[in-house]
PDB file of C-alpha atoms in Angstrom:
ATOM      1  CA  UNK A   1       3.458 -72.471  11.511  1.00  0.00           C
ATOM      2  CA  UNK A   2       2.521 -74.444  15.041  1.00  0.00           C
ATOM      3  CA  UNK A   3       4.902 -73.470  17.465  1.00  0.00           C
ATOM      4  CA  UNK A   4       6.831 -75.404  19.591  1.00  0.00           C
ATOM      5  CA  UNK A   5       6.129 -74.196  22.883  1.00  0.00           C
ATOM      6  CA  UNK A   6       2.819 -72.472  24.022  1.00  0.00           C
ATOM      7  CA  UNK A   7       4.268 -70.222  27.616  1.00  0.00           C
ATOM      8  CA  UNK A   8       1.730 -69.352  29.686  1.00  0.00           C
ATOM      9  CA  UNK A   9       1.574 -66.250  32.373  1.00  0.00           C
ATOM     10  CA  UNK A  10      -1.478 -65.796  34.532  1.00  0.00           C
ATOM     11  CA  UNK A  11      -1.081 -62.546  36.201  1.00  0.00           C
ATOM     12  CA  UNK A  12      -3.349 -60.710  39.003  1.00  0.00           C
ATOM     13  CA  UNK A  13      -2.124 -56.954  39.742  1.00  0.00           C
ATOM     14  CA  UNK A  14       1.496 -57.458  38.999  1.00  0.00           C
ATOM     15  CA  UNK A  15       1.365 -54.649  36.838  1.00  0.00           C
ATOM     16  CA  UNK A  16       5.268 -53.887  36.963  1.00  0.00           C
ATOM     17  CA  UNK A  17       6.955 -57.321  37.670  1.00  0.00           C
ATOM     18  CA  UNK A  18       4.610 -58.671  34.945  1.00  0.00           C
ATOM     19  CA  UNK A  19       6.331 -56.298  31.860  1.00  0.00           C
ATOM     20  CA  UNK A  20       9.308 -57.561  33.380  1.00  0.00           C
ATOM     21  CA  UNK A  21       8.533 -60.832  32.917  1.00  0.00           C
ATOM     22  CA  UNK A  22       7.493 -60.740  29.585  1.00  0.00           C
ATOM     23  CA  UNK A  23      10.432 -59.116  28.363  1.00  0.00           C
ATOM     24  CA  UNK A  24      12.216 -62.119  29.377  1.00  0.00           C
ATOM     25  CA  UNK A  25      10.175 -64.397  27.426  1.00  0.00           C
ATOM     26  CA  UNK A  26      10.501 -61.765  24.682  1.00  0.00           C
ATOM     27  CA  UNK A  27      14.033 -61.702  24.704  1.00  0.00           C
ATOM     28  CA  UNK A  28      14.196 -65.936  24.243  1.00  0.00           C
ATOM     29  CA  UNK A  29      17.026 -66.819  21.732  1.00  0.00           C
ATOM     30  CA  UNK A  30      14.506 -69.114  19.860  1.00  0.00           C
ATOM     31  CA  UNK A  31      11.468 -67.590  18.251  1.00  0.00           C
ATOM     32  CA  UNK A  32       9.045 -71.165  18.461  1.00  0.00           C
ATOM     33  CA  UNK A  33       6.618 -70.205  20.842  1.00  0.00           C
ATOM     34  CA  UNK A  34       3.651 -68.352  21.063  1.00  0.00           C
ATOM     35  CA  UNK A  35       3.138 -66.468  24.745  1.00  0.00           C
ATOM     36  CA  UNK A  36      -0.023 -66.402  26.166  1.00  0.00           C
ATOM     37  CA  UNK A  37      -1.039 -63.873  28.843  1.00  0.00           C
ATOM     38  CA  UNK A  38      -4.386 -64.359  31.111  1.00  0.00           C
ATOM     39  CA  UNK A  39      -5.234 -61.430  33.169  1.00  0.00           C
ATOM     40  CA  UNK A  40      -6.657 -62.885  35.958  1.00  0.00           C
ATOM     41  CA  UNK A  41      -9.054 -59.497  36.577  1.00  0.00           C
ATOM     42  CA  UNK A  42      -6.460 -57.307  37.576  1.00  0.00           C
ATOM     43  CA  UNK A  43      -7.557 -53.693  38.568  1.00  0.00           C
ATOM     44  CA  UNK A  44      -4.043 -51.886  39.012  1.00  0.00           C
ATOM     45  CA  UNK A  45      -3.988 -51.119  34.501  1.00  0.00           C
ATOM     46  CA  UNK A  46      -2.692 -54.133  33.894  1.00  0.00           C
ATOM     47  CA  UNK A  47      -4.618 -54.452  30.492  1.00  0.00           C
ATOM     48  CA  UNK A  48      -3.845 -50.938  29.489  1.00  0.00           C
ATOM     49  CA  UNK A  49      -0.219 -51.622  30.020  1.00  0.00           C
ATOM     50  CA  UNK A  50      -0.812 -54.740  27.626  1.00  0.00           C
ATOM     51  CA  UNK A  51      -1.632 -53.214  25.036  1.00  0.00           C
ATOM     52  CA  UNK A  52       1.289 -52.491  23.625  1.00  0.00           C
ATOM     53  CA  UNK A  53       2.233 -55.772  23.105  1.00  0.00           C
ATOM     54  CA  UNK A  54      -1.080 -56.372  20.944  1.00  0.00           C
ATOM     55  CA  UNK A  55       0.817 -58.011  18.159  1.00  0.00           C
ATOM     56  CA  UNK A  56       3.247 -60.081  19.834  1.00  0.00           C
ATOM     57  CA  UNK A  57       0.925 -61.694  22.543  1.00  0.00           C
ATOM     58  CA  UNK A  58      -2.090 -63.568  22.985  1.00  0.00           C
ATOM     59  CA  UNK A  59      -4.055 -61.724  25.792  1.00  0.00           C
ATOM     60  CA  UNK A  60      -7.301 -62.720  27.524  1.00  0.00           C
ATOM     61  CA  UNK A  61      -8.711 -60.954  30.504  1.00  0.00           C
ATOM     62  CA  UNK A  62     -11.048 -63.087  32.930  1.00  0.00           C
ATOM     63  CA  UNK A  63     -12.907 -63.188  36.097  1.00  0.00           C
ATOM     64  CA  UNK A  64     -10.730 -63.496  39.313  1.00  0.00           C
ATOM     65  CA  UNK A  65     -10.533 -66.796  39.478  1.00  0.00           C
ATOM     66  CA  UNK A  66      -7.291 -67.771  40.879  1.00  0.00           C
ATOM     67  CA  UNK A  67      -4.235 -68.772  39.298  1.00  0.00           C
ATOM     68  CA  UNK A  68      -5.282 -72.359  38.504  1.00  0.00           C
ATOM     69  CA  UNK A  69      -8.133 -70.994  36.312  1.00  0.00           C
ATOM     70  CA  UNK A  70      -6.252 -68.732  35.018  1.00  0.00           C
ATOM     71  CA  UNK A  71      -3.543 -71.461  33.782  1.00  0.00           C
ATOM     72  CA  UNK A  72      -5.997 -73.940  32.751  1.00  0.00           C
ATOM     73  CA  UNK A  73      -7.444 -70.986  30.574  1.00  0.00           C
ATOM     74  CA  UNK A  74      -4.104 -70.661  28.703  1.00  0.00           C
ATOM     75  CA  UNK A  75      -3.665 -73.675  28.386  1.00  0.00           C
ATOM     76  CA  UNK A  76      -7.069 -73.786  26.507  1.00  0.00           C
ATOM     77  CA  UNK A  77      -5.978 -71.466  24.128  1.00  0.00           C
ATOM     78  CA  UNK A  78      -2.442 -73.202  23.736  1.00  0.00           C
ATOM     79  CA  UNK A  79      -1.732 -74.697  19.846  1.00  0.00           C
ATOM     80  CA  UNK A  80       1.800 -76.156  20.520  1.00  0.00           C
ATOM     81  CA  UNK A  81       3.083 -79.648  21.444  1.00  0.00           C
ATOM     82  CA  UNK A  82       4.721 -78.482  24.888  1.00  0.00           C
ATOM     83  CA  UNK A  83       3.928 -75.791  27.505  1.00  0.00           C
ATOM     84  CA  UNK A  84       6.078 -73.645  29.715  1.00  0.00           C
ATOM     85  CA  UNK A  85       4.818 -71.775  32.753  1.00  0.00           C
ATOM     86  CA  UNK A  86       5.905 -68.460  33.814  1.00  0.00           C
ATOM     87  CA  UNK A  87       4.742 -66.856  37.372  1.00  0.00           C
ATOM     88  CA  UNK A  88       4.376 -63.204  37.075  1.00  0.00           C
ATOM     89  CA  UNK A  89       6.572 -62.161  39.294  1.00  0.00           C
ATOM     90  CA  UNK A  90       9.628 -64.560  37.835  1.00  0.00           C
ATOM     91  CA  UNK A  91      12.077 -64.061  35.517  1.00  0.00           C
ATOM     92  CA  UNK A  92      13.503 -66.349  32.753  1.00  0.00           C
ATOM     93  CA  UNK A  93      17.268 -66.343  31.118  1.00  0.00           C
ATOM     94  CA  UNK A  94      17.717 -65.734  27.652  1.00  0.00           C
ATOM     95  CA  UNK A  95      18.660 -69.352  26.777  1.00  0.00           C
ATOM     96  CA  UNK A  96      15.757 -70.857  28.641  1.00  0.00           C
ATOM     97  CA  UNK A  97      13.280 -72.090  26.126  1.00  0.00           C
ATOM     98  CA  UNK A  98      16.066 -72.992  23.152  1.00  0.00           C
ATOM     99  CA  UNK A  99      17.748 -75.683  26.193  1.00  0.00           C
ATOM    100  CA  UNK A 100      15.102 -76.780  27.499  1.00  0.00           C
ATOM    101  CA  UNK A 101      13.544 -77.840  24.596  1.00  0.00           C
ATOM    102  CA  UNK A 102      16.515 -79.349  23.303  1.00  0.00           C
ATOM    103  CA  UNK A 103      16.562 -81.373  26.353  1.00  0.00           C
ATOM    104  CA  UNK A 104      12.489 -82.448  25.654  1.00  0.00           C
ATOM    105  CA  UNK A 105      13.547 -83.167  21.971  1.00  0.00           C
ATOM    106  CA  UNK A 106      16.740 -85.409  22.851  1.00  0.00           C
ATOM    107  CA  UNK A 107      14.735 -87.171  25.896  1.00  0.00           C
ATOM    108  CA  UNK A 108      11.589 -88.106  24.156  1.00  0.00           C
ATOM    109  CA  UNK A 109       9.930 -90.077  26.830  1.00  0.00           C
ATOM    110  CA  UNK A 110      10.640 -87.374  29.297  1.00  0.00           C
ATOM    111  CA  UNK A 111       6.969 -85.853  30.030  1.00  0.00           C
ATOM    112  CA  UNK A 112       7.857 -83.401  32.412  1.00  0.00           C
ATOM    113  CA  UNK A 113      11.310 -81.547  32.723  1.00  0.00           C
ATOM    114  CA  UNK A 114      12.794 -78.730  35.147  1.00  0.00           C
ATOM    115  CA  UNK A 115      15.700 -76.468  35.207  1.00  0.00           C
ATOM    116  CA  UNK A 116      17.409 -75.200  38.079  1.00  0.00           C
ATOM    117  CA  UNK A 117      17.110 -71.730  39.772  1.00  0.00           C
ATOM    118  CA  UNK A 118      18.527 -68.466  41.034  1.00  0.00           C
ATOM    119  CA  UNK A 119      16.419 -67.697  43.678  1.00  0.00           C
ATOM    120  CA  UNK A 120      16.288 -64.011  45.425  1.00  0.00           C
ATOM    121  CA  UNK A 121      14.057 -63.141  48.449  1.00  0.00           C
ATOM    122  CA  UNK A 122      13.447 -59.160  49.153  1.00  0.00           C
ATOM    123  CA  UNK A 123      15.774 -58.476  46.893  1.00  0.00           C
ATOM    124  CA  UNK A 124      18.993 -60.134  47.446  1.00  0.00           C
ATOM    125  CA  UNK A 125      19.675 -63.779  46.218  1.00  0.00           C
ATOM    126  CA  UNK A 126      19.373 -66.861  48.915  1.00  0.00           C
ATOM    127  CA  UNK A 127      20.631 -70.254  48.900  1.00  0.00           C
ATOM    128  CA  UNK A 128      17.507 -72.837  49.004  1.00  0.00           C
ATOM    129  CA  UNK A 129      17.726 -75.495  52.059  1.00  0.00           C
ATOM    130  CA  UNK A 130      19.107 -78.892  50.799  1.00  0.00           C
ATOM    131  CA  UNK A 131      14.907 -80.275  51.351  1.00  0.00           C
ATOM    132  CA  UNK A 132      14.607 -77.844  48.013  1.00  0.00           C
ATOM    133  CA  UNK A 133      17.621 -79.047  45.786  1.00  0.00           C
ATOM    134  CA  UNK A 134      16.465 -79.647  42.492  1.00  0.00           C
ATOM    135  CA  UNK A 135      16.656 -83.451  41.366  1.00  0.00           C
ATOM    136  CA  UNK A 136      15.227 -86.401  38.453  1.00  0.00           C
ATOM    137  CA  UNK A 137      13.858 -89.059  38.176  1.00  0.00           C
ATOM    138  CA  UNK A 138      11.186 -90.916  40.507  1.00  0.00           C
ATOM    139  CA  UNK A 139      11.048 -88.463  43.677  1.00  0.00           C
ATOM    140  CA  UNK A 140       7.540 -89.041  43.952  1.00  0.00           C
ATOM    141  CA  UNK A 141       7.603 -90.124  48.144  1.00  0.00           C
ATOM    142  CA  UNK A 142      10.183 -87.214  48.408  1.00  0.00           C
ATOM    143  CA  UNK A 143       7.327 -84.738  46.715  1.00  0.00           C
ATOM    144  CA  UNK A 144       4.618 -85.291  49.536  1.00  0.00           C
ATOM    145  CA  UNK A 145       6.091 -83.000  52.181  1.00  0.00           C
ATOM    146  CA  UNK A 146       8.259 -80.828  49.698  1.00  0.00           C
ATOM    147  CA  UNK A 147       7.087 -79.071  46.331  1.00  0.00           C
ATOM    148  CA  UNK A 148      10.061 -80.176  44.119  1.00  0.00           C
ATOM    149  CA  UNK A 149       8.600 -78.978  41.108  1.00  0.00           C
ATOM    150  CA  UNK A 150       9.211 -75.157  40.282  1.00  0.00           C
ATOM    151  CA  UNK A 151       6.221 -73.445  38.227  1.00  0.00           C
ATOM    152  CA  UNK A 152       8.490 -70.973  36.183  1.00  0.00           C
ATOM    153  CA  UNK A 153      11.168 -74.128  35.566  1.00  0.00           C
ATOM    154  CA  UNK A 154       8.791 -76.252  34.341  1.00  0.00           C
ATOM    155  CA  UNK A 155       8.075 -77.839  30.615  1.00  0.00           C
ATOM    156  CA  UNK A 156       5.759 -80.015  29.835  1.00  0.00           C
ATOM    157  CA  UNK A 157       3.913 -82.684  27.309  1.00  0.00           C
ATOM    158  CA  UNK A 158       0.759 -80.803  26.367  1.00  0.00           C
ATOM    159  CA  UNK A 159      -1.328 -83.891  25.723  1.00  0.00           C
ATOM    160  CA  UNK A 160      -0.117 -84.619  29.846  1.00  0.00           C
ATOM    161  CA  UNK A 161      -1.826 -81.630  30.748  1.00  0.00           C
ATOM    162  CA  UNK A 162      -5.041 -82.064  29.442  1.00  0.00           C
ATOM    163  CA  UNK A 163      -4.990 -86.026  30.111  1.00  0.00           C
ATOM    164  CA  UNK A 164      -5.164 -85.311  33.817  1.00  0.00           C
ATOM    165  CA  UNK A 165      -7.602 -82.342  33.175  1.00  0.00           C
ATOM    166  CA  UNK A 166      -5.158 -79.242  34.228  1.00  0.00           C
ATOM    167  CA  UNK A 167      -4.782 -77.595  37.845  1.00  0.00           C
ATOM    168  CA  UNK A 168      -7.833 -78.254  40.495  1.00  0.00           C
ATOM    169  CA  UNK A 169      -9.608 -74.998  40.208  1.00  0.00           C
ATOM    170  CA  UNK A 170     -10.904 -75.156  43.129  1.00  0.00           C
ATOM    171  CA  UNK A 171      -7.713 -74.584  44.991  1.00  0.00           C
ATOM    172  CA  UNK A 172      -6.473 -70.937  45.425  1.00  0.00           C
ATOM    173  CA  UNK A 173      -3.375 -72.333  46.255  1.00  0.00           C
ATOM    174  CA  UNK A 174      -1.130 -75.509  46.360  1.00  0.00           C
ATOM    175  CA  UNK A 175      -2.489 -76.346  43.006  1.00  0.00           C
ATOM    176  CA  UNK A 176       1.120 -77.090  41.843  1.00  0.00           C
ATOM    177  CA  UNK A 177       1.955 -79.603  44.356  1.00  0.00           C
ATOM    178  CA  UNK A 178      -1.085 -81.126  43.612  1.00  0.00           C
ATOM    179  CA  UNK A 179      -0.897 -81.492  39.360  1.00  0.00           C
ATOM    180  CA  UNK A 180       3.303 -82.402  40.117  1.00  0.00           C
ATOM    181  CA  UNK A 181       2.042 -85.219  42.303  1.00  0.00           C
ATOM    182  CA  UNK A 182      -0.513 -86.089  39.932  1.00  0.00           C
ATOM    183  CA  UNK A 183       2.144 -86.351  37.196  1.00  0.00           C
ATOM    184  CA  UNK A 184       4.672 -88.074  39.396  1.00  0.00           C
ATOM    185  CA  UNK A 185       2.416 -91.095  39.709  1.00  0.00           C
ATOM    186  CA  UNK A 186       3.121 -92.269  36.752  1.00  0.00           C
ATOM    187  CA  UNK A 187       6.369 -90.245  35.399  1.00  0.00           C
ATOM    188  CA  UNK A 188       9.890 -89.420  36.073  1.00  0.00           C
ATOM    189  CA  UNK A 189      10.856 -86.035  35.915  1.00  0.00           C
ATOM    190  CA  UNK A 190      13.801 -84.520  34.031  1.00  0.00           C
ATOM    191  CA  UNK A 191      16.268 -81.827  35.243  1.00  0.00           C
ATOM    192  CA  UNK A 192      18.000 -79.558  33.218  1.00  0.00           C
ATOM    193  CA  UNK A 193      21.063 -78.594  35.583  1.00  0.00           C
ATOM    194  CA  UNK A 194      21.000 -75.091  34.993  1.00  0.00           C
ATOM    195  CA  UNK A 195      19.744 -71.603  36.647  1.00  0.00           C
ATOM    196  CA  UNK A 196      17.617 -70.577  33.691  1.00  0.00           C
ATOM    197  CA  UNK A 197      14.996 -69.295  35.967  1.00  0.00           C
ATOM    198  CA  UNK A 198      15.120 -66.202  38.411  1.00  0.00           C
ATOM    199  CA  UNK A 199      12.443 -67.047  40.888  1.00  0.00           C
ATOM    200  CA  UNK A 200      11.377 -64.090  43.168  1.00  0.00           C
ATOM    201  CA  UNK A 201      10.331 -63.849  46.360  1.00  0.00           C
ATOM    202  CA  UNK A 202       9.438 -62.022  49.063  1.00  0.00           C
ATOM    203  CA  UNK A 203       6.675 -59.850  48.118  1.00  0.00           C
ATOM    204  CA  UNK A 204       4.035 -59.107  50.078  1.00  0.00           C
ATOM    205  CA  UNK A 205       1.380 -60.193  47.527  1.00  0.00           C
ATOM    206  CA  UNK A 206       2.647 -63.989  46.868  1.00  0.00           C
ATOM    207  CA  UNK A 207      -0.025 -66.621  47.174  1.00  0.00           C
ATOM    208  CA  UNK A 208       2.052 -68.099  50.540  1.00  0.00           C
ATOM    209  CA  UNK A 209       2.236 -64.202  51.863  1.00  0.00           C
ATOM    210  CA  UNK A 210      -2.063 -63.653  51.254  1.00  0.00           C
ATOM    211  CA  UNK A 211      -3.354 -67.544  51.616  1.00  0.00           C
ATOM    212  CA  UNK A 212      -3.657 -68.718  55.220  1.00  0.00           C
ATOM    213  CA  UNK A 213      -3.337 -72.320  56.309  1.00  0.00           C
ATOM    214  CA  UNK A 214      -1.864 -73.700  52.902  1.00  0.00           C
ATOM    215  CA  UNK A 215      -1.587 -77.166  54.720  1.00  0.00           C
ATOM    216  CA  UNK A 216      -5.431 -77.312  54.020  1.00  0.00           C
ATOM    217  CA  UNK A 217      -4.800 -77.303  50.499  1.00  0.00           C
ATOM    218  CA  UNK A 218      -2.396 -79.858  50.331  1.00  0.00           C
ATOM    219  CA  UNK A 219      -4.493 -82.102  52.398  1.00  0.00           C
ATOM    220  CA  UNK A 220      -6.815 -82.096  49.737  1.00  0.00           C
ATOM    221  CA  UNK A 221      -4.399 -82.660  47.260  1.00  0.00           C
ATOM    222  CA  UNK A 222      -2.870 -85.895  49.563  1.00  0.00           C
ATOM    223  CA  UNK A 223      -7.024 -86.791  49.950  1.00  0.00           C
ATOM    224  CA  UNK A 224      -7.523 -86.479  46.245  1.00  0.00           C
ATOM    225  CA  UNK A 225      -4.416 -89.250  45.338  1.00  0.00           C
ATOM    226  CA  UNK A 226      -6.045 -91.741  48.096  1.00  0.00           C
ATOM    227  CA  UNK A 227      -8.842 -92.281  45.444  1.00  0.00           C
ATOM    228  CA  UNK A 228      -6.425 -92.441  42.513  1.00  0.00           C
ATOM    229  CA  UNK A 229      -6.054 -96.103  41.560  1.00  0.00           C
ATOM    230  CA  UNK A 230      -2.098 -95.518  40.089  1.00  0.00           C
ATOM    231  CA  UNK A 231      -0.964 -95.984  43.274  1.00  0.00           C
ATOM    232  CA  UNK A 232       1.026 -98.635  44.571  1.00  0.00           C
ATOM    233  CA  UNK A 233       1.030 -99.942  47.915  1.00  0.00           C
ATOM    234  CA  UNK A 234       4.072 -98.321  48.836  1.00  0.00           C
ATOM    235  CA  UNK A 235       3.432 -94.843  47.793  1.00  0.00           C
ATOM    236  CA  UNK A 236      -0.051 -95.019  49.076  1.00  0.00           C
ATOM    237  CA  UNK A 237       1.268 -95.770  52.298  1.00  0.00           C
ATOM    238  CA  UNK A 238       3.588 -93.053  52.207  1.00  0.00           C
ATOM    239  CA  UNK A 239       0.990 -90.758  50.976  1.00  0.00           C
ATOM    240  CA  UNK A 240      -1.093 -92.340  54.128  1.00  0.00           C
ATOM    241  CA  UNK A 241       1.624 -91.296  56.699  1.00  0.00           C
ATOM    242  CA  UNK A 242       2.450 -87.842  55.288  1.00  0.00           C
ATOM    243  CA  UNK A 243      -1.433 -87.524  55.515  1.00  0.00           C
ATOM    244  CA  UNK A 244      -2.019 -88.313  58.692  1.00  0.00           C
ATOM    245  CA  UNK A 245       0.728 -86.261  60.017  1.00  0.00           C
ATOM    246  CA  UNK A 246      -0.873 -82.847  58.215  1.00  0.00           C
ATOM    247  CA  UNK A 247      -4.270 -83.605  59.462  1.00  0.00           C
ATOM    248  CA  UNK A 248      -3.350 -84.255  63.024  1.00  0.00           C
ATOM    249  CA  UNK A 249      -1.198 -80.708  63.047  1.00  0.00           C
ATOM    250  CA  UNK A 250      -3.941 -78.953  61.484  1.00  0.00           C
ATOM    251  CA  UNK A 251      -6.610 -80.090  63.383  1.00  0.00           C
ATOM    252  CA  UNK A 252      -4.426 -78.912  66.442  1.00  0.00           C
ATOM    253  CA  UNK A 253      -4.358 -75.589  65.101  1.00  0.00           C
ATOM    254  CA  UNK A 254      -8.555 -75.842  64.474  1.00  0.00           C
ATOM    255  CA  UNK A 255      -9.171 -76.653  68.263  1.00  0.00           C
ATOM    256  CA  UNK A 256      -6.982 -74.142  69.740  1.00  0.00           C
ATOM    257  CA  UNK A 257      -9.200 -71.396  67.648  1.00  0.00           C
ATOM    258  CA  UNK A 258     -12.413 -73.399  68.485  1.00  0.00           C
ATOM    259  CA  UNK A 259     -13.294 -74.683  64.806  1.00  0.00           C
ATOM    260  CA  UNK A 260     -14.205 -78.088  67.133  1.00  0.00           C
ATOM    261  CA  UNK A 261     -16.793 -80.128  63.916  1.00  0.00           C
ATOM    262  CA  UNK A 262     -13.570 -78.686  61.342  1.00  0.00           C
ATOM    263  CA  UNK A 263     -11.069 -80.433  63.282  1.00  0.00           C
ATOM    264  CA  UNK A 264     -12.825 -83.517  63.802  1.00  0.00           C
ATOM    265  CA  UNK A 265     -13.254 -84.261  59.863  1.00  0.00           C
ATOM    266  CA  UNK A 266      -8.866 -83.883  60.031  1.00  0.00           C
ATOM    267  CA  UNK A 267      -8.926 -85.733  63.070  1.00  0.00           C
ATOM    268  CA  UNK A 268     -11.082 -88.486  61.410  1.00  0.00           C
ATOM    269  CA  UNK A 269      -9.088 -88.018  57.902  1.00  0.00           C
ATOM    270  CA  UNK A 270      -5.513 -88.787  60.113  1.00  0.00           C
ATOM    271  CA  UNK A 271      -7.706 -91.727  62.240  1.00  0.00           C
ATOM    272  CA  UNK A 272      -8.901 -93.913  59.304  1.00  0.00           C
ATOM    273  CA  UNK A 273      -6.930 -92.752  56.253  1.00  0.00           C
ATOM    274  CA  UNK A 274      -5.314 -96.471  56.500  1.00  0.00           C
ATOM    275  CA  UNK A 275      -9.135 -97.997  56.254  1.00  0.00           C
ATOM    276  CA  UNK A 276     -10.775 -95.413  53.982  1.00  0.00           C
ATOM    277  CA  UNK A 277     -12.910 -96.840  51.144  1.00  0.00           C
ATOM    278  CA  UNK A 278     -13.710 -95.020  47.947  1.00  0.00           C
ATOM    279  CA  UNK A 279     -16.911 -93.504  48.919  1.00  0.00           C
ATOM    280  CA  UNK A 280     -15.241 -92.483  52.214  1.00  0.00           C
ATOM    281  CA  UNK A 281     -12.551 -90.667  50.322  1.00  0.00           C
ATOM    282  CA  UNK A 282     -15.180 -89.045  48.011  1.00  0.00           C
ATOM    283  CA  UNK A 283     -17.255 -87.748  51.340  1.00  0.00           C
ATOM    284  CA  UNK A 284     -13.731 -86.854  52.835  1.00  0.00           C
ATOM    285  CA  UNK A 285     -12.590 -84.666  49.524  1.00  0.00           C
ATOM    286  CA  UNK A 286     -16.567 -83.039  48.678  1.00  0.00           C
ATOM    287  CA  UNK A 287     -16.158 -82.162  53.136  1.00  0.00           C
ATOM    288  CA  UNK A 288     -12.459 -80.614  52.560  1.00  0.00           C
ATOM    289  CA  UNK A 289     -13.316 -78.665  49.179  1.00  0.00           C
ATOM    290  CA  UNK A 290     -17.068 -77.114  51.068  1.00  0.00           C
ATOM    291  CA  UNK A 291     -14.224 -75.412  53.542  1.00  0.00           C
ATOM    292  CA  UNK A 292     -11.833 -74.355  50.969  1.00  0.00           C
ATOM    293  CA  UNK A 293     -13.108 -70.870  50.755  1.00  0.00           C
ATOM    294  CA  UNK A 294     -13.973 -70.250  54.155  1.00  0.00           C
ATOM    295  CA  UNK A 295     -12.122 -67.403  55.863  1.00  0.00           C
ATOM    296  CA  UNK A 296      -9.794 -69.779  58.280  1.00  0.00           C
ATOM    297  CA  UNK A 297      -8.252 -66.865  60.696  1.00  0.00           C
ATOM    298  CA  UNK A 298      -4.950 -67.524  61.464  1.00  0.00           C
ATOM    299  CA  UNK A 299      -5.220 -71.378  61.613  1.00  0.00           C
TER     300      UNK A 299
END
């Protein structure tokens, strides 16, 4: 029998928090999903440790590719109607799955739903600034200088996911904000107004702890919807301004370390984002993704 609900974890040497986190998609109070675990080439056992779970998992080890790869690869091997994302190092309530998909079945035309979130940092449990309260509906403009869409709270159309192609693999990080903003274009999001999800933070080995100057990624990202023809003239203006405003602070931060020809493409990006032209915007993204994997210091 299809499932219902395909959950994807991508995991990279999260040997310990990973078991955790399967247990709680293990201990779901409805049975209609199948969970699919992509070792992103972990070298701390983590496949070992898997195999005990060789008849209630779907496990496929790849390359290190970063987790957008590793997502997109689940996804690939997904059979069910709706998907559910689970970082390794989160946690899910028992009741998760079974409301959340009652809220997908009862809202139909809802592509894209959330739930709220316990959040703890090092340990002990934090209150997220107001900028981060959970919310529906159209909070597209919102979206552009705040990542309102949680990973491990998300559930999604499966047909959505593979209309607009997946996560950007060539990101190693941001890759979220830039598929929620992608979706967002075109759809309001549900909330489910409860803390199904334990989201934890803190460790040392989180992509925002190990990935330096994330704002380059999500200048791509705000480059990338420029050339998407959804937008309307309002949101492409805000998407213009937020731009502009990223560019000009990272190209600051390029100068003062003497990256002078990197800071001049942001400088140009924030200049004549207002003017740019499609092949503009193409040079502008194929410039920004050639830089992606350089080592950036402490820009």
């Amino acid at each position: 029998m299809t499932p219902d609900i395909s959950v994807i974890i991508p995991t990279f040497n999260r040997r310990a928090m990973l078991l955790e986190a399967i247990d709680s998609v293990l201990a779901q109070s409805t049975r209609s999903f199948e969970l699919i675990v992509i070792d992103d080439g972990s070298t701390d056992g983590t496949a070992e440790q898997l195999a005990r779970f060789e008849h209630t998992i779907r496990f496929e080890r790849i390359e290190h590719s970063g987790p957008a790869a590793a997502r997109n690869r689940g996804v690939a091997l997904a059979h069910a109607p709706l998907l559910a994302f689970l970082d390794s190092d989160d946690l899910w309530a028992p009741t998760k799955l079974e409301r959340q998909l009652a809220f997908m079945n009862a809202n139909p035309d809802c592509a894209i739903s959330q739930t709220n979130e316990i959040w703890i940092r090092n340990g002990r449990r934090v209150n997220p600034g107001l900028r981060h309260r959970k919310r529906s509906g159209d909070f597209f403009i919102d979206s552009l200088r705040t990542c309102l869409i949680s990973m491990s709270a998300t559930m999604m159309r499966t047909e959505l996911f593979r209309s607009l192609t997946g996560f950007d693999q060539s990101m190693l990080a941001a890759e979220d904000y830039d598929l929620w903003l992608r979706i967002l274009i075109d759809h309001e999001a549900g909330l489910l107004d409860e803390p199904l999800v334990t989201r934890r933070g803190g460790h040392p080995d989180q992509t925002s702890a190990t990935t330096l100057a994330l704002d380059r990624f999500r200048i791509l990202a705000l480059t990338k919807l420029l050339a998407d023809d959804r937008l309307s003239p309002a949101r492409r203006t805000a998407v213009i301004e937020v731009l502009a405003e990223k560019c000009r602070i990272y190209a600051g931060g390029l100068v003062r370390r003497g990256r002078i020809d990197q800071a001049r493409l942001f400088q140009r990006i924030a200049d004549q984002a207002q003017t740019f032209r499609a092949p503009e915007i193409g040079c502008a993204i194929e410039s920004m993704r050639s830089m992606l994997h350089e080592v950036p210091h402490d820009c």
